[in-house]
């Protein structure tokens, strides 16, 4: 049967644009490139709020950091799989691995120069061994990329989701607690990409229902975490399981809410914050120097970090493009 679909753009309202198919309202652009840039911008913003509040020993924003990281890993899994489906290995190293490793190593080298430890040979080991440092996220993201690459190349990706599931179980069981509470975020992003055609046909009312479920699940696990008996299990996998129920569900719920209110919350400033990797790196370095005891210091950190990250992002993109162009020229010769 022929399905008649149309597109509705609600520019004059606070509602997002929809597709109408068989009299059902579908949210097909919820993970479009423009929207995911906004999600990344808000993700790094709440991570920065978490770190700023941590300088004041305020625990109210503590969950924000993990929620933001869950959003990043989910979007990384989704975006990487979408890119692989379109371009295969060709874009994997340029757009993903090189995009992460080059800015990180360059930033750490600059950091060593500023700290005056550029001649300290032992300091270079910290660039590689970042799993238990403030840059644990970079370490884990690279591991996710490696697991993704292996799962796609092994047996032509036939058991990709199974292998990524095994990697997620390994992350939960064997890696640090910070990695464990994010163990399934990357995998879920890949699954959503693999099931994109089905998800695109989910009616708007079901999107609202699923979002409500995720929100209640996340808040429920967050409330459970505050109970004394759960605190007593803080060094066990039961506690990490509770953390899993907080981070990813609330991260996905937050992205859905941003989509539903996108005409009110989207802005070019937030998109600029979407240069998330550089902003993540720079604000971690600056937070201990800028934020002391004032709200204005926290605001200053956000502004200074955003400006520096935007410039650093442009420079890194220029350098990586040059590297890829040189490689193509070498291959051509």
mmCIF file of C-alpha atoms in Angstrom:
data_model
loop_
_atom_site.group_PDB
_atom_site.id
_atom_site.type_symbol
_atom_site.label_atom_id
_atom_site.label_comp_id
_atom_site.label_asym_id
_atom_site.label_seq_id
_atom_site.Cartn_x
_atom_site.Cartn_y
_atom_site.Cartn_z
ATOM 1 C CA UNK A 1 0.000 0.000 0.000
ATOM 2 C CA UNK A 2 1.291 3.458 -0.918
ATOM 3 C CA UNK A 3 2.055 5.570 2.158
ATOM 4 C CA UNK A 4 1.469 9.298 1.796
ATOM 5 C CA UNK A 5 3.880 11.372 3.858
ATOM 6 C CA UNK A 6 4.225 15.115 4.247
ATOM 7 C CA UNK A 7 6.465 17.480 6.154
ATOM 8 C CA UNK A 8 5.215 20.147 8.534
ATOM 9 C CA UNK A 9 7.512 22.931 9.753
ATOM 10 C CA UNK A 10 6.095 24.680 12.803
ATOM 11 C CA UNK A 11 8.189 27.847 12.608
ATOM 12 C CA UNK A 12 5.581 29.993 14.305
ATOM 13 C CA UNK A 13 5.246 27.784 17.358
ATOM 14 C CA UNK A 14 7.482 26.313 20.015
ATOM 15 C CA UNK A 15 6.928 22.856 18.544
ATOM 16 C CA UNK A 16 9.523 21.097 16.363
ATOM 17 C CA UNK A 17 9.073 20.137 12.730
ATOM 18 C CA UNK A 18 7.244 16.882 12.089
ATOM 19 C CA UNK A 19 6.565 14.377 9.360
ATOM 20 C CA UNK A 20 2.952 13.272 8.947
ATOM 21 C CA UNK A 21 2.560 9.748 7.583
ATOM 22 C CA UNK A 22 -0.713 7.762 7.521
ATOM 23 C CA UNK A 23 -2.191 10.461 9.794
ATOM 24 C CA UNK A 24 0.541 9.781 12.390
ATOM 25 C CA UNK A 25 2.945 12.504 13.509
ATOM 26 C CA UNK A 26 6.539 11.224 13.247
ATOM 27 C CA UNK A 27 9.687 12.837 14.668
ATOM 28 C CA UNK A 28 12.078 11.763 11.899
ATOM 29 C CA UNK A 29 14.714 14.465 12.359
ATOM 30 C CA UNK A 30 15.278 13.960 16.081
ATOM 31 C CA UNK A 31 18.864 12.806 15.404
ATOM 32 C CA UNK A 32 19.649 15.038 12.443
ATOM 33 C CA UNK A 33 23.092 16.657 12.308
ATOM 34 C CA UNK A 34 21.769 20.079 13.285
ATOM 35 C CA UNK A 35 19.936 18.671 16.299
ATOM 36 C CA UNK A 36 22.815 16.494 17.521
ATOM 37 C CA UNK A 37 25.097 19.560 17.460
ATOM 38 C CA UNK A 38 22.680 21.208 19.858
ATOM 39 C CA UNK A 39 22.558 18.114 22.079
ATOM 40 C CA UNK A 40 26.353 18.100 22.278
ATOM 41 C CA UNK A 41 26.345 21.778 23.192
ATOM 42 C CA UNK A 42 24.000 21.221 26.114
ATOM 43 C CA UNK A 43 25.865 18.058 27.121
ATOM 44 C CA UNK A 44 29.175 19.894 27.575
ATOM 45 C CA UNK A 45 27.348 22.737 29.301
ATOM 46 C CA UNK A 46 25.926 20.492 32.017
ATOM 47 C CA UNK A 47 29.323 18.773 32.379
ATOM 48 C CA UNK A 48 30.901 22.173 32.989
ATOM 49 C CA UNK A 49 28.185 23.022 35.521
ATOM 50 C CA UNK A 50 28.989 19.774 37.318
ATOM 51 C CA UNK A 51 32.701 20.618 37.507
ATOM 52 C CA UNK A 52 32.063 24.224 38.539
ATOM 53 C CA UNK A 53 29.694 23.129 41.299
ATOM 54 C CA UNK A 54 32.299 20.601 42.405
ATOM 55 C CA UNK A 55 34.702 23.473 43.126
ATOM 56 C CA UNK A 56 32.122 24.783 45.592
ATOM 57 C CA UNK A 57 31.493 21.320 47.104
ATOM 58 C CA UNK A 58 27.893 21.524 45.929
ATOM 59 C CA UNK A 59 26.621 18.004 45.169
ATOM 60 C CA UNK A 60 23.303 19.012 43.603
ATOM 61 C CA UNK A 61 24.805 19.056 40.099
ATOM 62 C CA UNK A 62 26.898 15.911 40.512
ATOM 63 C CA UNK A 63 24.699 13.700 38.244
ATOM 64 C CA UNK A 64 24.980 16.237 35.419
ATOM 65 C CA UNK A 65 28.526 15.181 34.534
ATOM 66 C CA UNK A 66 27.640 11.535 33.964
ATOM 67 C CA UNK A 67 24.455 12.467 32.084
ATOM 68 C CA UNK A 68 26.445 14.688 29.730
ATOM 69 C CA UNK A 69 29.042 11.966 29.107
ATOM 70 C CA UNK A 70 26.254 9.444 28.412
ATOM 71 C CA UNK A 71 24.870 11.837 25.791
ATOM 72 C CA UNK A 72 28.297 12.151 24.164
ATOM 73 C CA UNK A 73 28.866 8.397 24.035
ATOM 74 C CA UNK A 74 25.371 7.734 22.707
ATOM 75 C CA UNK A 75 25.800 10.347 19.968
ATOM 76 C CA UNK A 76 29.297 9.026 19.191
ATOM 77 C CA UNK A 77 27.965 5.499 18.711
ATOM 78 C CA UNK A 78 25.095 6.742 16.571
ATOM 79 C CA UNK A 79 27.199 9.110 14.471
ATOM 80 C CA UNK A 80 30.031 6.630 13.976
ATOM 81 C CA UNK A 81 27.681 3.909 12.773
ATOM 82 C CA UNK A 82 25.862 6.301 10.426
ATOM 83 C CA UNK A 83 29.199 7.418 8.986
ATOM 84 C CA UNK A 84 30.352 3.808 8.595
ATOM 85 C CA UNK A 85 27.148 2.870 6.754
ATOM 86 C CA UNK A 86 27.681 5.692 4.256
ATOM 87 C CA UNK A 87 31.453 5.756 3.796
ATOM 88 C CA UNK A 88 32.872 2.656 5.476
ATOM 89 C CA UNK A 89 36.506 2.723 6.523
ATOM 90 C CA UNK A 90 37.238 5.771 4.363
ATOM 91 C CA UNK A 91 35.922 8.278 6.895
ATOM 92 C CA UNK A 92 36.616 6.274 10.053
ATOM 93 C CA UNK A 93 40.157 7.475 10.732
ATOM 94 C CA UNK A 94 39.671 11.052 9.552
ATOM 95 C CA UNK A 95 36.325 11.895 11.092
ATOM 96 C CA UNK A 96 36.546 9.863 14.283
ATOM 97 C CA UNK A 97 39.884 8.522 15.495
ATOM 98 C CA UNK A 98 42.040 11.341 14.127
ATOM 99 C CA UNK A 99 39.395 13.837 15.216
ATOM 100 C CA UNK A 100 39.797 12.650 18.828
ATOM 101 C CA UNK A 101 43.486 11.739 19.103
ATOM 102 C CA UNK A 102 45.057 14.719 17.363
ATOM 103 C CA UNK A 103 43.340 17.486 19.438
ATOM 104 C CA UNK A 104 43.936 15.535 22.642
ATOM 105 C CA UNK A 105 47.671 14.948 22.069
ATOM 106 C CA UNK A 106 48.206 18.517 20.837
ATOM 107 C CA UNK A 107 46.406 19.942 23.852
ATOM 108 C CA UNK A 108 48.378 17.795 26.288
ATOM 109 C CA UNK A 109 51.655 18.874 24.640
ATOM 110 C CA UNK A 110 50.681 22.535 25.000
ATOM 111 C CA UNK A 111 49.709 21.845 28.600
ATOM 112 C CA UNK A 112 53.153 20.341 29.309
ATOM 113 C CA UNK A 113 54.775 23.443 27.824
ATOM 114 C CA UNK A 114 52.695 25.771 30.006
ATOM 115 C CA UNK A 115 53.349 23.699 33.133
ATOM 116 C CA UNK A 116 57.063 23.657 32.370
ATOM 117 C CA UNK A 117 57.255 19.864 32.255
ATOM 118 C CA UNK A 118 57.880 19.504 28.530
ATOM 119 C CA UNK A 119 61.362 18.097 29.237
ATOM 120 C CA UNK A 120 60.109 15.627 31.849
ATOM 121 C CA UNK A 121 60.099 12.255 30.104
ATOM 122 C CA UNK A 122 57.750 10.675 32.648
ATOM 123 C CA UNK A 123 55.105 13.314 31.919
ATOM 124 C CA UNK A 124 54.575 11.914 28.427
ATOM 125 C CA UNK A 125 53.372 8.622 29.870
ATOM 126 C CA UNK A 126 50.339 10.430 31.309
ATOM 127 C CA UNK A 127 49.262 11.322 27.769
ATOM 128 C CA UNK A 128 48.916 7.633 26.957
ATOM 129 C CA UNK A 129 47.774 6.388 30.356
ATOM 130 C CA UNK A 130 44.744 8.623 30.880
ATOM 131 C CA UNK A 131 42.269 5.954 32.023
ATOM 132 C CA UNK A 132 42.416 7.042 35.669
ATOM 133 C CA UNK A 133 42.871 10.766 35.072
ATOM 134 C CA UNK A 134 40.564 13.678 34.320
ATOM 135 C CA UNK A 135 40.742 12.540 30.698
ATOM 136 C CA UNK A 136 39.310 9.080 31.315
ATOM 137 C CA UNK A 137 36.540 9.914 28.838
ATOM 138 C CA UNK A 138 39.054 10.223 25.981
ATOM 139 C CA UNK A 139 40.611 6.898 26.936
ATOM 140 C CA UNK A 140 37.228 5.157 26.995
ATOM 141 C CA UNK A 141 36.015 6.788 23.784
ATOM 142 C CA UNK A 142 39.076 5.531 21.913
ATOM 143 C CA UNK A 143 38.421 2.039 23.290
ATOM 144 C CA UNK A 144 34.855 2.271 21.999
ATOM 145 C CA UNK A 145 36.164 3.239 18.566
ATOM 146 C CA UNK A 146 38.580 0.296 18.554
ATOM 147 C CA UNK A 147 35.811 -2.106 19.605
ATOM 148 C CA UNK A 148 33.571 -0.678 16.886
ATOM 149 C CA UNK A 149 36.278 -1.061 14.242
ATOM 150 C CA UNK A 150 37.024 -4.664 15.219
ATOM 151 C CA UNK A 151 33.324 -5.578 15.360
ATOM 152 C CA UNK A 152 32.812 -4.221 11.835
ATOM 153 C CA UNK A 153 35.894 -5.800 10.302
ATOM 154 C CA UNK A 154 35.512 -9.196 11.977
ATOM 155 C CA UNK A 155 33.293 -11.498 9.909
ATOM 156 C CA UNK A 156 32.216 -8.428 7.896
ATOM 157 C CA UNK A 157 30.291 -7.033 10.839
ATOM 158 C CA UNK A 158 27.889 -9.984 10.942
ATOM 159 C CA UNK A 159 27.945 -10.109 14.744
ATOM 160 C CA UNK A 160 28.684 -6.436 15.309
ATOM 161 C CA UNK A 161 26.050 -5.820 17.970
ATOM 162 C CA UNK A 162 26.945 -9.029 19.788
ATOM 163 C CA UNK A 163 30.634 -8.082 19.921
ATOM 164 C CA UNK A 164 29.803 -4.560 21.084
ATOM 165 C CA UNK A 165 27.559 -6.062 23.752
ATOM 166 C CA UNK A 166 30.479 -8.171 24.964
ATOM 167 C CA UNK A 167 32.620 -5.021 25.042
ATOM 168 C CA UNK A 168 29.916 -3.252 27.078
ATOM 169 C CA UNK A 169 29.818 -6.147 29.558
ATOM 170 C CA UNK A 170 33.619 -6.028 29.757
ATOM 171 C CA UNK A 171 33.454 -2.268 30.411
ATOM 172 C CA UNK A 172 30.924 -2.776 33.180
ATOM 173 C CA UNK A 173 32.781 -5.665 34.805
ATOM 174 C CA UNK A 174 36.467 -4.857 34.397
ATOM 175 C CA UNK A 175 37.051 -1.144 33.813
ATOM 176 C CA UNK A 176 36.864 1.778 36.241
ATOM 177 C CA UNK A 177 33.587 2.775 37.895
ATOM 178 C CA UNK A 178 33.332 5.830 35.631
ATOM 179 C CA UNK A 179 33.504 3.608 32.557
ATOM 180 C CA UNK A 180 31.181 1.028 34.098
ATOM 181 C CA UNK A 181 28.348 3.500 34.577
ATOM 182 C CA UNK A 182 28.645 4.425 30.877
ATOM 183 C CA UNK A 183 29.121 0.867 29.633
ATOM 184 C CA UNK A 184 26.016 0.700 27.414
ATOM 185 C CA UNK A 185 25.782 4.317 26.203
ATOM 186 C CA UNK A 186 27.895 3.807 23.061
ATOM 187 C CA UNK A 187 26.211 0.476 22.263
ATOM 188 C CA UNK A 188 22.711 1.977 22.477
ATOM 189 C CA UNK A 189 23.755 4.714 20.054
ATOM 190 C CA UNK A 190 24.891 2.072 17.544
ATOM 191 C CA UNK A 191 21.649 0.106 18.028
ATOM 192 C CA UNK A 192 19.558 3.226 17.383
ATOM 193 C CA UNK A 193 21.501 3.793 14.144
ATOM 194 C CA UNK A 194 21.001 0.167 13.084
ATOM 195 C CA UNK A 195 17.254 0.452 13.753
ATOM 196 C CA UNK A 196 16.916 3.962 12.358
ATOM 197 C CA UNK A 197 14.219 3.114 9.817
ATOM 198 C CA UNK A 198 12.050 1.563 12.508
ATOM 199 C CA UNK A 199 12.661 4.393 14.964
ATOM 200 C CA UNK A 200 11.847 7.012 12.323
ATOM 201 C CA UNK A 201 8.360 5.518 12.095
ATOM 202 C CA UNK A 202 7.634 5.732 15.827
ATOM 203 C CA UNK A 203 4.605 8.022 16.316
ATOM 204 C CA UNK A 204 5.014 11.232 18.272
ATOM 205 C CA UNK A 205 2.769 10.035 21.095
ATOM 206 C CA UNK A 206 4.968 6.963 21.593
ATOM 207 C CA UNK A 207 8.058 9.168 21.634
ATOM 208 C CA UNK A 208 6.467 11.105 24.492
ATOM 209 C CA UNK A 209 5.588 7.858 26.254
ATOM 210 C CA UNK A 210 9.104 6.426 25.946
ATOM 211 C CA UNK A 211 10.574 9.721 27.076
ATOM 212 C CA UNK A 212 8.344 9.722 30.161
ATOM 213 C CA UNK A 213 9.430 6.168 30.922
ATOM 214 C CA UNK A 214 13.128 7.051 30.624
ATOM 215 C CA UNK A 215 12.644 10.129 32.763
ATOM 216 C CA UNK A 216 10.871 8.170 35.497
ATOM 217 C CA UNK A 217 13.484 5.401 35.334
ATOM 218 C CA UNK A 218 16.339 7.868 35.683
ATOM 219 C CA UNK A 219 14.718 9.813 38.513
ATOM 220 C CA UNK A 220 13.751 6.576 40.250
ATOM 221 C CA UNK A 221 17.325 5.246 40.141
ATOM 222 C CA UNK A 222 18.601 8.632 41.294
ATOM 223 C CA UNK A 223 16.243 8.480 44.282
ATOM 224 C CA UNK A 224 17.290 4.878 44.957
ATOM 225 C CA UNK A 225 20.928 5.954 44.976
ATOM 226 C CA UNK A 226 20.246 8.306 47.891
ATOM 227 C CA UNK A 227 19.021 5.507 50.178
ATOM 228 C CA UNK A 228 21.412 4.354 52.874
ATOM 229 C CA UNK A 229 21.383 0.672 51.904
ATOM 230 C CA UNK A 230 22.383 1.590 48.333
ATOM 231 C CA UNK A 231 25.150 3.853 49.619
ATOM 232 C CA UNK A 232 26.464 0.886 51.587
ATOM 233 C CA UNK A 233 26.815 -0.941 48.258
ATOM 234 C CA UNK A 234 28.878 1.858 46.723
ATOM 235 C CA UNK A 235 31.820 -0.421 45.892
ATOM 236 C CA UNK A 236 29.716 -3.108 44.243
ATOM 237 C CA UNK A 237 28.246 -3.725 40.813
ATOM 238 C CA UNK A 238 24.764 -3.228 42.257
ATOM 239 C CA UNK A 239 25.616 0.407 42.853
ATOM 240 C CA UNK A 240 27.064 0.708 39.344
ATOM 241 C CA UNK A 241 23.877 -0.843 37.959
ATOM 242 C CA UNK A 242 21.937 1.906 39.727
ATOM 243 C CA UNK A 243 24.273 4.476 38.144
ATOM 244 C CA UNK A 244 23.584 2.921 34.747
ATOM 245 C CA UNK A 245 19.897 3.493 35.345
ATOM 246 C CA UNK A 246 20.556 7.174 35.965
ATOM 247 C CA UNK A 247 23.024 8.321 33.335
ATOM 248 C CA UNK A 248 21.828 6.949 29.986
ATOM 249 C CA UNK A 249 18.026 7.151 30.581
ATOM 250 C CA UNK A 250 18.235 10.759 31.764
ATOM 251 C CA UNK A 251 20.650 11.594 28.946
ATOM 252 C CA UNK A 252 18.272 10.219 26.299
ATOM 253 C CA UNK A 253 15.306 11.867 27.988
ATOM 254 C CA UNK A 254 17.125 15.207 28.073
ATOM 255 C CA UNK A 255 17.892 14.982 24.330
ATOM 256 C CA UNK A 256 14.245 14.212 23.574
ATOM 257 C CA UNK A 257 13.101 17.184 25.644
ATOM 258 C CA UNK A 258 15.583 19.416 23.825
ATOM 259 C CA UNK A 259 14.137 18.216 20.534
ATOM 260 C CA UNK A 260 10.558 18.876 21.624
ATOM 261 C CA UNK A 261 11.518 22.411 22.682
ATOM 262 C CA UNK A 262 14.144 23.001 20.002
ATOM 263 C CA UNK A 263 12.647 26.208 18.641
ATOM 264 C CA UNK A 264 13.037 27.688 22.118
ATOM 265 C CA UNK A 265 16.419 26.281 23.173
ATOM 266 C CA UNK A 266 18.438 26.224 19.926
ATOM 267 C CA UNK A 267 20.930 28.998 19.253
ATOM 268 C CA UNK A 268 24.233 29.573 17.493
ATOM 269 C CA UNK A 269 25.921 29.930 20.878
ATOM 270 C CA UNK A 270 24.830 26.429 21.863
ATOM 271 C CA UNK A 271 25.999 25.087 18.501
ATOM 272 C CA UNK A 272 29.389 26.694 19.164
ATOM 273 C CA UNK A 273 29.435 24.796 22.455
ATOM 274 C CA UNK A 274 29.005 21.703 20.293
ATOM 275 C CA UNK A 275 32.771 21.829 19.631
ATOM 276 C CA UNK A 276 32.610 19.575 22.648
ATOM 277 C CA UNK A 277 35.934 17.742 22.615
ATOM 278 C CA UNK A 278 38.056 20.880 22.703
ATOM 279 C CA UNK A 279 35.748 22.472 25.244
ATOM 280 C CA UNK A 280 35.941 19.344 27.393
ATOM 281 C CA UNK A 281 39.742 19.441 27.327
ATOM 282 C CA UNK A 282 40.192 23.166 27.914
ATOM 283 C CA UNK A 283 37.665 23.674 30.702
ATOM 284 C CA UNK A 284 39.180 20.814 32.736
ATOM 285 C CA UNK A 285 42.535 22.597 32.631
ATOM 286 C CA UNK A 286 41.125 26.057 33.405
ATOM 287 C CA UNK A 287 38.608 25.189 36.116
ATOM 288 C CA UNK A 288 41.161 24.934 38.930
ATOM 289 C CA UNK A 289 42.702 28.286 37.979
ATOM 290 C CA UNK A 290 39.533 30.331 37.467
ATOM 291 C CA UNK A 291 36.774 28.977 39.716
ATOM 292 C CA UNK A 292 37.171 29.730 43.412
ATOM 293 C CA UNK A 293 34.117 30.963 45.291
ATOM 294 C CA UNK A 294 32.125 33.184 42.936
ATOM 295 C CA UNK A 295 29.316 32.510 40.478
ATOM 296 C CA UNK A 296 30.880 35.069 38.153
ATOM 297 C CA UNK A 297 34.071 33.008 38.108
ATOM 298 C CA UNK A 298 32.019 30.045 36.916
ATOM 299 C CA UNK A 299 30.487 32.215 34.195
ATOM 300 C CA UNK A 300 33.947 33.454 33.240
ATOM 301 C CA UNK A 301 35.151 29.856 32.928
ATOM 302 C CA UNK A 302 32.333 29.036 30.513
ATOM 303 C CA UNK A 303 32.973 32.106 28.354
ATOM 304 C CA UNK A 304 36.781 31.830 28.260
ATOM 305 C CA UNK A 305 36.696 28.071 27.666
ATOM 306 C CA UNK A 306 34.158 28.433 24.845
ATOM 307 C CA UNK A 307 36.193 31.088 23.036
ATOM 308 C CA UNK A 308 39.462 29.176 23.362
ATOM 309 C CA UNK A 309 37.791 25.893 22.381
ATOM 310 C CA UNK A 310 36.228 27.431 19.288
ATOM 311 C CA UNK A 311 39.627 28.724 18.115
ATOM 312 C CA UNK A 312 41.365 25.453 18.999
ATOM 313 C CA UNK A 313 38.688 23.498 17.126
ATOM 314 C CA UNK A 314 39.227 25.544 13.960
ATOM 315 C CA UNK A 315 42.984 25.050 14.172
ATOM 316 C CA UNK A 316 42.689 21.285 14.755
ATOM 317 C CA UNK A 317 40.254 20.876 11.864
ATOM 318 C CA UNK A 318 42.636 22.763 9.580
ATOM 319 C CA UNK A 319 45.575 20.593 10.653
ATOM 320 C CA UNK A 320 43.706 17.302 10.305
ATOM 321 C CA UNK A 321 42.475 18.303 6.855
ATOM 322 C CA UNK A 322 46.077 19.008 5.869
ATOM 323 C CA UNK A 323 47.176 15.637 7.204
ATOM 324 C CA UNK A 324 44.482 13.809 5.273
ATOM 325 C CA UNK A 325 45.197 15.815 2.124
ATOM 326 C CA UNK A 326 48.921 14.976 2.347
ATOM 327 C CA UNK A 327 48.091 11.303 2.784
ATOM 328 C CA UNK A 328 45.899 11.388 -0.318
ATOM 329 C CA UNK A 329 48.676 13.064 -2.309
ATOM 330 C CA UNK A 330 51.159 10.416 -1.178
ATOM 331 C CA UNK A 331 48.789 7.654 -2.235
ATOM 332 C CA UNK A 332 48.223 9.322 -5.588
ATOM 333 C CA UNK A 333 51.975 9.576 -6.191
#
